[in-house]
PDB file of C-alpha atoms in Angstrom:
ATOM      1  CA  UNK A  12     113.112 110.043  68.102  1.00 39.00           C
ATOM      2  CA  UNK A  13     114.366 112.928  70.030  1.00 46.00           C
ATOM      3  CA  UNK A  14     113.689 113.415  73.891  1.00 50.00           C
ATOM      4  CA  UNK A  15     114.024 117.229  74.034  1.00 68.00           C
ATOM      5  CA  UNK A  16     112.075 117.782  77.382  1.00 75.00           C
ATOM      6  CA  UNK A  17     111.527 114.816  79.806  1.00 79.00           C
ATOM      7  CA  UNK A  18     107.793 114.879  80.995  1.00 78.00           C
ATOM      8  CA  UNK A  19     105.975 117.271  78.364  1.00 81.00           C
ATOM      9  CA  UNK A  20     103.812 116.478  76.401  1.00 83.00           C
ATOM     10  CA  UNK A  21     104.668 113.668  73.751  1.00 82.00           C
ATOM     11  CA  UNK A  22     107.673 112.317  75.851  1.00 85.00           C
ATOM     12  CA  UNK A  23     107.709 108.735  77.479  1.00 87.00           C
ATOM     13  CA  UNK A  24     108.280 110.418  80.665  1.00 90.00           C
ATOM     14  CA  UNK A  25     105.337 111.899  80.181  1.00 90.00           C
ATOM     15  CA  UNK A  26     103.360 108.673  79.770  1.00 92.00           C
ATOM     16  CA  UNK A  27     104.821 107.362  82.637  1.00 93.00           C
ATOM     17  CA  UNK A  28     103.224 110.252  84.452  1.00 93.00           C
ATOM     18  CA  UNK A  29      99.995 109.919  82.891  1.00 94.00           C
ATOM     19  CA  UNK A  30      99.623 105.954  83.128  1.00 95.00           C
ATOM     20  CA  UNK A  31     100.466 106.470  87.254  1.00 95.00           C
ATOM     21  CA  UNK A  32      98.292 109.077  87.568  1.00 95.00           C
ATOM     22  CA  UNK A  33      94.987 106.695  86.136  1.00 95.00           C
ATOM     23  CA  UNK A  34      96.534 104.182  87.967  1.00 96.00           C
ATOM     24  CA  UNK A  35      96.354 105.783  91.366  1.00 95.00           C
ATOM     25  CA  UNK A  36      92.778 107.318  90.590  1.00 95.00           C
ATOM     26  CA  UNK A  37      91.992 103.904  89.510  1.00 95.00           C
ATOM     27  CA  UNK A  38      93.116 102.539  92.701  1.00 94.00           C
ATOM     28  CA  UNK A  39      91.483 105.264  94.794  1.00 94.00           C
ATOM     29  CA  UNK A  40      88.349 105.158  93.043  1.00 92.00           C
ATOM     30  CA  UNK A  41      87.960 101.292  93.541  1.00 92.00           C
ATOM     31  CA  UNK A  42      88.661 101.563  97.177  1.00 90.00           C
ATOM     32  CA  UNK A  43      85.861 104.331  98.058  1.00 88.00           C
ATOM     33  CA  UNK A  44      83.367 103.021  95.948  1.00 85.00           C
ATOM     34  CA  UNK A  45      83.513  99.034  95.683  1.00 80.00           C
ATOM     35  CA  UNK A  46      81.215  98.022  98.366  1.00 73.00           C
ATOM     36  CA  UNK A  47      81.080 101.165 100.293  1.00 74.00           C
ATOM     37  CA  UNK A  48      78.352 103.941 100.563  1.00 75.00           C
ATOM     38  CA  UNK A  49      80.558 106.692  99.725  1.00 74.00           C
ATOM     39  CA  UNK A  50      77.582 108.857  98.860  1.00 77.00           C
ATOM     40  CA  UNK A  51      76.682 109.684 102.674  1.00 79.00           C
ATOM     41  CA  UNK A  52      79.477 112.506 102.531  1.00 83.00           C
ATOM     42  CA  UNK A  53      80.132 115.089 100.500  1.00 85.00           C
ATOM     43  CA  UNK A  54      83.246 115.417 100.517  1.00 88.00           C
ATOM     44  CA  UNK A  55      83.978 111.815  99.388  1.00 89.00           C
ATOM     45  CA  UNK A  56      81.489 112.030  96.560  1.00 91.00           C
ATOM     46  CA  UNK A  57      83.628 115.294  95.476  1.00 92.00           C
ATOM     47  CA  UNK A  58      87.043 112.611  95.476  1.00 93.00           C
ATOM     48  CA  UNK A  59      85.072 110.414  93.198  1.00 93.00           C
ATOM     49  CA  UNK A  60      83.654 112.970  91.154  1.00 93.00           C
ATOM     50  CA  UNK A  61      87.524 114.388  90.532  1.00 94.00           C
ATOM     51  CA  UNK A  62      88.983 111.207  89.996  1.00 93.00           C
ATOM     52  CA  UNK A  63      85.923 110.345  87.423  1.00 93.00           C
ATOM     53  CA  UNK A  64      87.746 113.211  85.189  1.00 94.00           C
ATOM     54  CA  UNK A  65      91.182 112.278  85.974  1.00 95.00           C
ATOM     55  CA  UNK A  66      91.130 109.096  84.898  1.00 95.00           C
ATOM     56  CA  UNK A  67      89.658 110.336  81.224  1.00 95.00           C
ATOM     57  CA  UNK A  68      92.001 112.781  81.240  1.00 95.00           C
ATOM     58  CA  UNK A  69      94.986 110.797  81.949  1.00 95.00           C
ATOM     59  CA  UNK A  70      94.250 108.735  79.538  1.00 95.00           C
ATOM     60  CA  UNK A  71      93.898 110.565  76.675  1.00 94.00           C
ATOM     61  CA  UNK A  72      96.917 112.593  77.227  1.00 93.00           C
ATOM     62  CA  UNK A  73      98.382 109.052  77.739  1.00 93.00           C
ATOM     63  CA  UNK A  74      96.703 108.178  74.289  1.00 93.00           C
ATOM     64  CA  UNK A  75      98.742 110.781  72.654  1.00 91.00           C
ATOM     65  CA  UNK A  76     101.894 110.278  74.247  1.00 90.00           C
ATOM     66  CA  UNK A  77     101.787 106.616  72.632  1.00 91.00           C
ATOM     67  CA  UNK A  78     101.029 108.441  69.312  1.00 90.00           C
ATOM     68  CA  UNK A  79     103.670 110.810  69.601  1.00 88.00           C
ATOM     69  CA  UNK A  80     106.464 108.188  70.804  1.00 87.00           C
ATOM     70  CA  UNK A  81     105.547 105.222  68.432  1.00 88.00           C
ATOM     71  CA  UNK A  82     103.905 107.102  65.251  1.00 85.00           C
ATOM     72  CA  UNK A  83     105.048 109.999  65.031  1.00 80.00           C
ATOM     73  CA  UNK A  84     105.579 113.487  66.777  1.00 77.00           C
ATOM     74  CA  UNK A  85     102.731 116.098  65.994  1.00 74.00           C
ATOM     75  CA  UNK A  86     104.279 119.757  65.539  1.00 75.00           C
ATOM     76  CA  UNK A  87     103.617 121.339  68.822  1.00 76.00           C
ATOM     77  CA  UNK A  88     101.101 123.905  69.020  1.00 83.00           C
ATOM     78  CA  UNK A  89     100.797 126.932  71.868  1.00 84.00           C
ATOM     79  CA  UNK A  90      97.163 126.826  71.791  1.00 88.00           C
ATOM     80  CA  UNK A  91      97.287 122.925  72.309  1.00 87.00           C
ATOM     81  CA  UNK A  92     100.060 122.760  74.876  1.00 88.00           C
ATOM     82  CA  UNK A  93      97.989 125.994  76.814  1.00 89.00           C
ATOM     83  CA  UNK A  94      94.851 124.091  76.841  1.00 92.00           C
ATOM     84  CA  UNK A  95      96.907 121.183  78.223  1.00 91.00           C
ATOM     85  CA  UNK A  96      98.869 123.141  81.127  1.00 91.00           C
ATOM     86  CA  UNK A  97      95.756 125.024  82.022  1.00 92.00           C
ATOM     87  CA  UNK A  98      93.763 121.123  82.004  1.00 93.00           C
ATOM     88  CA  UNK A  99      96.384 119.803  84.155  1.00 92.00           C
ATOM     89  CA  UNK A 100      96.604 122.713  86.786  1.00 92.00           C
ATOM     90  CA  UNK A 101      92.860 123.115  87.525  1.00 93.00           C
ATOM     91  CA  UNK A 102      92.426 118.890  88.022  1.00 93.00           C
ATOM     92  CA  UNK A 103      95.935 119.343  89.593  1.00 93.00           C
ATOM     93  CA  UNK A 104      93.767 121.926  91.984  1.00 93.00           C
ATOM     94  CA  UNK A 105      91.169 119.620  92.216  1.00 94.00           C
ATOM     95  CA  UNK A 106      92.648 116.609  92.989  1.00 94.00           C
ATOM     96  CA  UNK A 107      94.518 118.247  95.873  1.00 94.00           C
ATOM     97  CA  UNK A 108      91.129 119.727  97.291  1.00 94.00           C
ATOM     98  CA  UNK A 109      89.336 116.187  96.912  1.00 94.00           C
ATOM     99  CA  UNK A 110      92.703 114.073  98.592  1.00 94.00           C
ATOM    100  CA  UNK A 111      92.639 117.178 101.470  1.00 94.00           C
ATOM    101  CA  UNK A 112      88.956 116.751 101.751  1.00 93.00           C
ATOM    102  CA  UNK A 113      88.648 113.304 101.760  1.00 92.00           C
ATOM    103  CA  UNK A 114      91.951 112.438 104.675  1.00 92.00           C
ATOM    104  CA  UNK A 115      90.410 114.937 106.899  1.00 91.00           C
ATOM    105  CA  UNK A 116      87.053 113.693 106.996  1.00 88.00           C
ATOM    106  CA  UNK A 117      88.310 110.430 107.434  1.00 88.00           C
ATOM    107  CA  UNK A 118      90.428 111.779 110.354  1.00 86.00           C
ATOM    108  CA  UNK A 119      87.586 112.926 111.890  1.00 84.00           C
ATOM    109  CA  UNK A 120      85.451 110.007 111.229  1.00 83.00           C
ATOM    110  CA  UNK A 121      88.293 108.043 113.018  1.00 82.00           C
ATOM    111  CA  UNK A 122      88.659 110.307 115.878  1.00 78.00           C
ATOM    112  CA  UNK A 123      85.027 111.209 116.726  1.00 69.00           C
ATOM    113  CA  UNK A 124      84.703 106.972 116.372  1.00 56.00           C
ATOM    114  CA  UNK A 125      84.600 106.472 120.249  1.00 52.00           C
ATOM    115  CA  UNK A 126      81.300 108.689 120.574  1.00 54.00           C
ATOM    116  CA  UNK A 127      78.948 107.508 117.802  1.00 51.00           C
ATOM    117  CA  UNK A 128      79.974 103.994 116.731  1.00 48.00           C
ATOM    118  CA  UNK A 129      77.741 104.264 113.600  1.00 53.00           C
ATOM    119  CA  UNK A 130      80.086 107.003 111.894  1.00 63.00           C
ATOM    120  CA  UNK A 131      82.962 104.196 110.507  1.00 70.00           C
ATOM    121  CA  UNK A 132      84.277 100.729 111.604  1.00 74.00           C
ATOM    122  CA  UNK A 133      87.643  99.267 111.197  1.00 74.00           C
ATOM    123  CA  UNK A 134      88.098  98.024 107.565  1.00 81.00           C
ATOM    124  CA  UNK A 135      85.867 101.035 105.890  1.00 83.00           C
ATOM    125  CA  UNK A 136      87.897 103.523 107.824  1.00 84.00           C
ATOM    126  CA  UNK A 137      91.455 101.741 106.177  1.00 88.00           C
ATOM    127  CA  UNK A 138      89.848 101.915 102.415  1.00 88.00           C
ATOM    128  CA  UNK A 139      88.826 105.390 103.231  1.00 89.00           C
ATOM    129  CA  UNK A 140      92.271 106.295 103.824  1.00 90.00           C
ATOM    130  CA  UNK A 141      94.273 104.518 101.387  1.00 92.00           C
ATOM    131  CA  UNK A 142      91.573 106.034  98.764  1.00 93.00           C
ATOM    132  CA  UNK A 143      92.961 109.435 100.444  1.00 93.00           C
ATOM    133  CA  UNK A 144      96.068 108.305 100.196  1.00 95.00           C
ATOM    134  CA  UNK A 145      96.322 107.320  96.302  1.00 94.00           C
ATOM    135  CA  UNK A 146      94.165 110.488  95.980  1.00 94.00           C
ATOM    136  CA  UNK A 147      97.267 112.555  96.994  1.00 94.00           C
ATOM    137  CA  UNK A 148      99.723 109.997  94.821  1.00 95.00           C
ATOM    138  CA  UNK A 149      97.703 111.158  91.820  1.00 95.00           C
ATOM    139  CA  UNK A 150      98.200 114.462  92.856  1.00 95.00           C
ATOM    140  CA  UNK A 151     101.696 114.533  93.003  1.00 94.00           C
ATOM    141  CA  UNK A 152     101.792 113.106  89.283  1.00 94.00           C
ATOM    142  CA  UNK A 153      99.714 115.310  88.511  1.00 93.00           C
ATOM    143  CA  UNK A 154     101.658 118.124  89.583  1.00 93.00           C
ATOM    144  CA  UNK A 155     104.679 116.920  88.011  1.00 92.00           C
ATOM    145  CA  UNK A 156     103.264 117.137  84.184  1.00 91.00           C
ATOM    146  CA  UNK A 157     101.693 119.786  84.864  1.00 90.00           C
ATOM    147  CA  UNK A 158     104.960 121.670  85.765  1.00 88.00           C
ATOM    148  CA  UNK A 159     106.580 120.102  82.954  1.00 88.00           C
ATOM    149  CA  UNK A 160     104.167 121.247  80.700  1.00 87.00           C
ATOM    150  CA  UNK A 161     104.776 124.694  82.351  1.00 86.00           C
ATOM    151  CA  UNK A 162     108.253 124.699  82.050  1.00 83.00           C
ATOM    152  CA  UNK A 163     108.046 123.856  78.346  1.00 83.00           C
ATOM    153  CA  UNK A 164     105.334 126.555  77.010  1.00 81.00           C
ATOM    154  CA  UNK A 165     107.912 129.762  77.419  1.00 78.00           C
ATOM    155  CA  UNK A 166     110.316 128.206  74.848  1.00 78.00           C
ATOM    156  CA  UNK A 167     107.489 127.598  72.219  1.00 75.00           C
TER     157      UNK A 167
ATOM    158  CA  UNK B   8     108.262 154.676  88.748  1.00 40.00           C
ATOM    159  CA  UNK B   9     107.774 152.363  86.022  1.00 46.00           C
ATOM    160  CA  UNK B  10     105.194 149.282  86.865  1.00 50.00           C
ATOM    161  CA  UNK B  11     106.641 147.003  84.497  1.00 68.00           C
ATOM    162  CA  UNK B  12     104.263 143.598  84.780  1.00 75.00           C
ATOM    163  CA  UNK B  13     101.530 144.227  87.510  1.00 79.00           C
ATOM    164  CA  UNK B  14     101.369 142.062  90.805  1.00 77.00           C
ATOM    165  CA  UNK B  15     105.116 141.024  90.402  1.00 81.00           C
ATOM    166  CA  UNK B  16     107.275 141.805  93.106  1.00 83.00           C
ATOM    167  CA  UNK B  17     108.065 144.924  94.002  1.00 82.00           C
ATOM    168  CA  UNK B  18     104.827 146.352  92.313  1.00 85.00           C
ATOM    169  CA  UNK B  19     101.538 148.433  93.872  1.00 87.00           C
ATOM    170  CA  UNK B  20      99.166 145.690  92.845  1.00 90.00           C
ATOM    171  CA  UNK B  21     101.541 143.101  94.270  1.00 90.00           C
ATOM    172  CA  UNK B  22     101.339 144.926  97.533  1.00 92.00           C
ATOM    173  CA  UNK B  23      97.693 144.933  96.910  1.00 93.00           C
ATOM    174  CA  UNK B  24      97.521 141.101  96.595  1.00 93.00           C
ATOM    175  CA  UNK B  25     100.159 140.860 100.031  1.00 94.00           C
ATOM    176  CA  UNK B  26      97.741 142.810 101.863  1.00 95.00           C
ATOM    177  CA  UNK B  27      94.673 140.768 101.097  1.00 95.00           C
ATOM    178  CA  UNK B  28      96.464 137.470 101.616  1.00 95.00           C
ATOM    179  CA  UNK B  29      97.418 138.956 104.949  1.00 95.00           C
ATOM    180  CA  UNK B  30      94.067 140.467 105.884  1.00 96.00           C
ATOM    181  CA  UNK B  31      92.039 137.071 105.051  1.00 95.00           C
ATOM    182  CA  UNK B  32      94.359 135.012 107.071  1.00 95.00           C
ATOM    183  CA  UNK B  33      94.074 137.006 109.816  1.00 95.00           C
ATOM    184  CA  UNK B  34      90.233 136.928 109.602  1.00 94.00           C
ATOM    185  CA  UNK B  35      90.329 133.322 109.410  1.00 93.00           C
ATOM    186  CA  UNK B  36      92.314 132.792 112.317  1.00 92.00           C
ATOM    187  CA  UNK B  37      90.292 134.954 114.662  1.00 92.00           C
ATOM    188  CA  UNK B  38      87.180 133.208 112.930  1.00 90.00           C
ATOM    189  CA  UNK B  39      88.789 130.082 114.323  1.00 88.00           C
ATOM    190  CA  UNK B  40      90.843 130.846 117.328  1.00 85.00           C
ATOM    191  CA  UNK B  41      88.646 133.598 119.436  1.00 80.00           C
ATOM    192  CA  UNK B  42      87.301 131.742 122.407  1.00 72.00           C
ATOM    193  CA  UNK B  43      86.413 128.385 119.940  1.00 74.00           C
ATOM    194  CA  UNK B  44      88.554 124.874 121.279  1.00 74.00           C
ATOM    195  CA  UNK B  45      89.413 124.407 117.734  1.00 73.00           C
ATOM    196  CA  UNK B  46      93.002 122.032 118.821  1.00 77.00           C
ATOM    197  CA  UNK B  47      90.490 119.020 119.306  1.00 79.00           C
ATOM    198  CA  UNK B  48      90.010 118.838 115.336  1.00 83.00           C
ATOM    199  CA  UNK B  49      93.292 118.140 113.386  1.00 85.00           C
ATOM    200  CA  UNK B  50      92.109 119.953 110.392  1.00 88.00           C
ATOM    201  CA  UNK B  51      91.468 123.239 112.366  1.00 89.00           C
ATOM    202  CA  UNK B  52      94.888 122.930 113.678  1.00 91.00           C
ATOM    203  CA  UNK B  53      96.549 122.526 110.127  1.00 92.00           C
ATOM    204  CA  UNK B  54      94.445 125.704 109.150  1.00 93.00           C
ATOM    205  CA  UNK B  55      95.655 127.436 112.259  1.00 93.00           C
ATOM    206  CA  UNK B  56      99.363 126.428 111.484  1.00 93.00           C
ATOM    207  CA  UNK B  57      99.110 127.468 107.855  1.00 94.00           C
ATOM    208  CA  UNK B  58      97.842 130.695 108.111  1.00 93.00           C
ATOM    209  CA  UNK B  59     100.292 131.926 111.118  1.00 93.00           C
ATOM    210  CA  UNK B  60     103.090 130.828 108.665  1.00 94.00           C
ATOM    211  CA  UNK B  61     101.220 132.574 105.387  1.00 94.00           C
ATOM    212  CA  UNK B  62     100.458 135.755 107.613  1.00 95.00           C
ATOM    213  CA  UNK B  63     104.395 136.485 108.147  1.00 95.00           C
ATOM    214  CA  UNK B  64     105.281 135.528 104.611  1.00 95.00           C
ATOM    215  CA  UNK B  65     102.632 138.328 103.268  1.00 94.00           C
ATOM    216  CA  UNK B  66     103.246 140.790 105.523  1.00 94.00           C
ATOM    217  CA  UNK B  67     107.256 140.781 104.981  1.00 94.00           C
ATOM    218  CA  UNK B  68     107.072 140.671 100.665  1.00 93.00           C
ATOM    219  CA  UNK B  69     104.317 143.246 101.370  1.00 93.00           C
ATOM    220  CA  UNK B  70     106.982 145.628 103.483  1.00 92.00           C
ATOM    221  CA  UNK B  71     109.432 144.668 100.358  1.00 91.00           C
ATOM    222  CA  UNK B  72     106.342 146.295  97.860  1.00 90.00           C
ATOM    223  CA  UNK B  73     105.998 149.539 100.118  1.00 91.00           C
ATOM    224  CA  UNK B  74     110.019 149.472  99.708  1.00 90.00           C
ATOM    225  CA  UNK B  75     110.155 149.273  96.246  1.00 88.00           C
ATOM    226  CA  UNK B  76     107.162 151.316  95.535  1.00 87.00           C
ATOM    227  CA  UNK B  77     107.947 154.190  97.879  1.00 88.00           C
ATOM    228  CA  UNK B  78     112.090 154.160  98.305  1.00 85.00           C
ATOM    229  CA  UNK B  79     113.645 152.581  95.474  1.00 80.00           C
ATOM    230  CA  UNK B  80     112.665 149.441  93.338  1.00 77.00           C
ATOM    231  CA  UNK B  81     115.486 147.128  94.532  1.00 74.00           C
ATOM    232  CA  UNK B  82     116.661 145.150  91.083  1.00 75.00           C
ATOM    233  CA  UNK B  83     115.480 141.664  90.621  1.00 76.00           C
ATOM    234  CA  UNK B  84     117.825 139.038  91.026  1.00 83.00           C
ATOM    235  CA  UNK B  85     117.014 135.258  89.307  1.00 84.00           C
ATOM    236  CA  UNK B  86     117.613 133.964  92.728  1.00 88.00           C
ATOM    237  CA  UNK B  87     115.582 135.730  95.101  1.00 87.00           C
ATOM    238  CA  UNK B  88     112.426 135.448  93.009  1.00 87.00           C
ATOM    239  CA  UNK B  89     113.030 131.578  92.734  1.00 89.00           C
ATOM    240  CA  UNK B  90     112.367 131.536  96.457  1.00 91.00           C
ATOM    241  CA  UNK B  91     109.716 134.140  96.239  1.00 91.00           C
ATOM    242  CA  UNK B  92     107.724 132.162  93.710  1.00 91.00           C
ATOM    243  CA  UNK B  93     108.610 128.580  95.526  1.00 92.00           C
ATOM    244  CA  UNK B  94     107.517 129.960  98.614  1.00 93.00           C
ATOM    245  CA  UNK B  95     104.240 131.255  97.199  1.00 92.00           C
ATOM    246  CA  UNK B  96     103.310 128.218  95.569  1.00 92.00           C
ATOM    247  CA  UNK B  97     104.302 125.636  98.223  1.00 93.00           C
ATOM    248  CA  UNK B  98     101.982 128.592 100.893  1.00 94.00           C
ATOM    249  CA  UNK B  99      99.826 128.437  97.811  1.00 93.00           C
ATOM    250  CA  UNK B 100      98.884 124.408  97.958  1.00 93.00           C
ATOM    251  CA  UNK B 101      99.060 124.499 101.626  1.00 94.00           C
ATOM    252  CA  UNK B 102      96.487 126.953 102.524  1.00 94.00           C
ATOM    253  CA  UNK B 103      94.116 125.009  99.760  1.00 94.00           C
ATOM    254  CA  UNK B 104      94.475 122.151 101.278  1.00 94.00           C
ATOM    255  CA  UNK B 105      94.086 123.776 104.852  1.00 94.00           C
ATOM    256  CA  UNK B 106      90.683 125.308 103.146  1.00 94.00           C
ATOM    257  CA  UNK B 107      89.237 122.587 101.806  1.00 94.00           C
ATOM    258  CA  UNK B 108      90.399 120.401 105.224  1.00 93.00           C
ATOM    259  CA  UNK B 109      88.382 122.960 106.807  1.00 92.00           C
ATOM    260  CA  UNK B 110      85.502 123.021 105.228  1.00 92.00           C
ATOM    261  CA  UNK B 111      84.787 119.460 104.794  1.00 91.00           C
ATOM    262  CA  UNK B 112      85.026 119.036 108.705  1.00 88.00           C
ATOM    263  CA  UNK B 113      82.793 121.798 109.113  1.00 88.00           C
ATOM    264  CA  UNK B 114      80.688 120.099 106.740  1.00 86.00           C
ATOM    265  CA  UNK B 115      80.641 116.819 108.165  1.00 84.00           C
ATOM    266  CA  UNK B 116      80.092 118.403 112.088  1.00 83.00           C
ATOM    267  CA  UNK B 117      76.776 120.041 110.871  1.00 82.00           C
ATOM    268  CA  UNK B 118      75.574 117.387 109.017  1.00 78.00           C
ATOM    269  CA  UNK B 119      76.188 114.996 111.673  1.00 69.00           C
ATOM    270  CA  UNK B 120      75.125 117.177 114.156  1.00 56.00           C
ATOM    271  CA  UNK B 121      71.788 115.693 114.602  1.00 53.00           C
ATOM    272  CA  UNK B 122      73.191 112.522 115.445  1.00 54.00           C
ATOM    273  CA  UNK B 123      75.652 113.523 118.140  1.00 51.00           C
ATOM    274  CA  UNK B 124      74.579 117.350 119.783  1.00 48.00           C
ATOM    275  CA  UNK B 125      78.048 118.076 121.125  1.00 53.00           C
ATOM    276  CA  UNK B 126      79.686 117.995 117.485  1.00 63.00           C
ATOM    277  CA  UNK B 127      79.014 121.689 116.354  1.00 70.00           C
ATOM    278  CA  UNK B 128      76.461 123.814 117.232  1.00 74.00           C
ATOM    279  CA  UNK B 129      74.522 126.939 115.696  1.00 74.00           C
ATOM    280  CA  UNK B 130      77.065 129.943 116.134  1.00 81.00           C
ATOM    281  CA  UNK B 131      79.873 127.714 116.007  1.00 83.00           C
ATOM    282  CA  UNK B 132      79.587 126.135 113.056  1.00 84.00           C
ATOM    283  CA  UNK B 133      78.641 129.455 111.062  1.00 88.00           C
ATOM    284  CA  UNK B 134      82.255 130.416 112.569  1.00 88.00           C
ATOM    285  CA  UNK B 135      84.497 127.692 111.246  1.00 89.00           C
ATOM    286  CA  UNK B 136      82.623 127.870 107.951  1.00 90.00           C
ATOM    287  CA  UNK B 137      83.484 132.034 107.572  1.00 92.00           C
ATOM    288  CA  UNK B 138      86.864 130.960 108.628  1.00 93.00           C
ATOM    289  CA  UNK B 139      87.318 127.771 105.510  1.00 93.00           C
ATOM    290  CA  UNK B 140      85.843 130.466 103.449  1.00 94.00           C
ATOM    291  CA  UNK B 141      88.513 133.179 104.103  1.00 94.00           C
ATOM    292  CA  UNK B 142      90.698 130.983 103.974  1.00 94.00           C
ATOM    293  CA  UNK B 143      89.712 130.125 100.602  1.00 94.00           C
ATOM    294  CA  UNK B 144      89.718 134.039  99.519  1.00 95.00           C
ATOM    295  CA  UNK B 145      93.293 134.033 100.941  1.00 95.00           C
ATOM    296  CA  UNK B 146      94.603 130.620  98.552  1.00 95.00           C
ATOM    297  CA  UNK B 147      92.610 132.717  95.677  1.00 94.00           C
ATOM    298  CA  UNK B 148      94.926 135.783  96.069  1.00 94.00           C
ATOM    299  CA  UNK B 149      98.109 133.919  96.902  1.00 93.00           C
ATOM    300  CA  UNK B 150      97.694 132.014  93.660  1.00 92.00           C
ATOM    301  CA  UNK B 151      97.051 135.107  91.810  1.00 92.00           C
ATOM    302  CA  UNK B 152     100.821 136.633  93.505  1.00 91.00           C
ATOM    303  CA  UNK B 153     102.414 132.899  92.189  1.00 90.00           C
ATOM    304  CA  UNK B 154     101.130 133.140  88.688  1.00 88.00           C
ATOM    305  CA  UNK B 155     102.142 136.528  88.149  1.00 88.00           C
ATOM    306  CA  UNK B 156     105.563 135.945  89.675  1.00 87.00           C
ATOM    307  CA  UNK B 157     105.929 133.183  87.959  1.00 86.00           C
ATOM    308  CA  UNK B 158     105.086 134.479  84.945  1.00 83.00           C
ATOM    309  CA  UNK B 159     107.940 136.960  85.527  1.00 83.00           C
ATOM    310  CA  UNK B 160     110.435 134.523  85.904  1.00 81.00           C
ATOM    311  CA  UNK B 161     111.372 133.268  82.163  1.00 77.00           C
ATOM    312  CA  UNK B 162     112.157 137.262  81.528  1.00 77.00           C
ATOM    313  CA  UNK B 163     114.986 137.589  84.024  1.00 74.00           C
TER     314      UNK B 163
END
């Protein structure tokens, strides 16, 4: 089973990538919505909206990575592999906008906490920003195949 | 003069791109600087930050454009257009993320406005929402500068 570049598509680096970045929508997901009315701001509806097509996407990619490493290797195709890159940099995008979007409204939830007491207590304001925070870990995954991707569709 | 991939370095519509970039940050930071307190929001500050440094960057590759274009097209060394097109893209993902930083606090002052009067009002608010938006306008042209440098790259 050859390896010929780590992190593209069909590679176990590349399910590594794939299976952190559900994880870490997973995790942010869980921790805005479980329990929390999420749906009073925008821009937190936008993070779960994002990470509802991350996680689908992640795992399908992920899906085919298992096929390709323990099956066996589809040819690769530039139409398939363009579909992929461009897939990858617009939730890539997205996910960046949502993580952005979702710390600094929690900032200012925090900051502006001391004038309206109503706008986020204690424990809320943690989940909102370790939901931020695993936001921006999916991100970085994120970026990372979809780089690898890039870096692979020249050669094909 | 020949204009061998348009909106690479050294190239009229790369100049074109430079001067946008540079014309929307500036209009975003007057949007948000001119006589508004915007240091007591942290994501106004980041936005501030990120377009003084992408101001700079675009004005200086834009005096390298009116170089090549007008003097004499300078040739293209693998290194210098590494750090061009790193230098994009890392401006690239910070001014979306100061965008979308933006807007969601603008978003959250006017829709919380009617709880607590002293969080945005009228003029202000239509201010730091033309400012998230040109910021926006200047992420959309810097990408478009990345992607075509980029897209240079693998040829040199």
């Amino acid at each position: 089973m050859e390896e010929e570049f780590p992190g593209a598509l069909g590679t176990s680096a590349s399910l590594a990538l794939r299976l952190g970045q559900a994880i870490f929508s997973v995790t942010s997901l869980l921790f805005m919505c479980f329990h929390i009315q999420f749906y009073s701001y925008t821009s937190f509806c936008f993070l779960v909206t994002i990470m509802g097509l991350v996680i689908p996407w992640s795992l399908t990619l992920a899906l085919v990575d298992v096929f390709s490493i323990f099956v066996k290797r589809p040819p690769r195709q530039v139409a398939i592999m363009s579909v992929v890159t461009i897939g990858d940099w617009v939730l890539s995008f997205l996910s960046l906008a949502a993580a952005c979007s979702a710390a600094s409204v929690t900032d200012i939830l925090i900051t502006s906490g001391h004038s309206n007491v109503n706008l986020c207590s204690g424990r809320i304001c943690i989940r909102y920003q370790l939901s931020a925070a695993m936001a921006f870990l999916s991100w970085c995954l994120s970026l990372a195949s979809s780089l690898c991707n890039l870096w692979l569709l020249p050669s094909l």
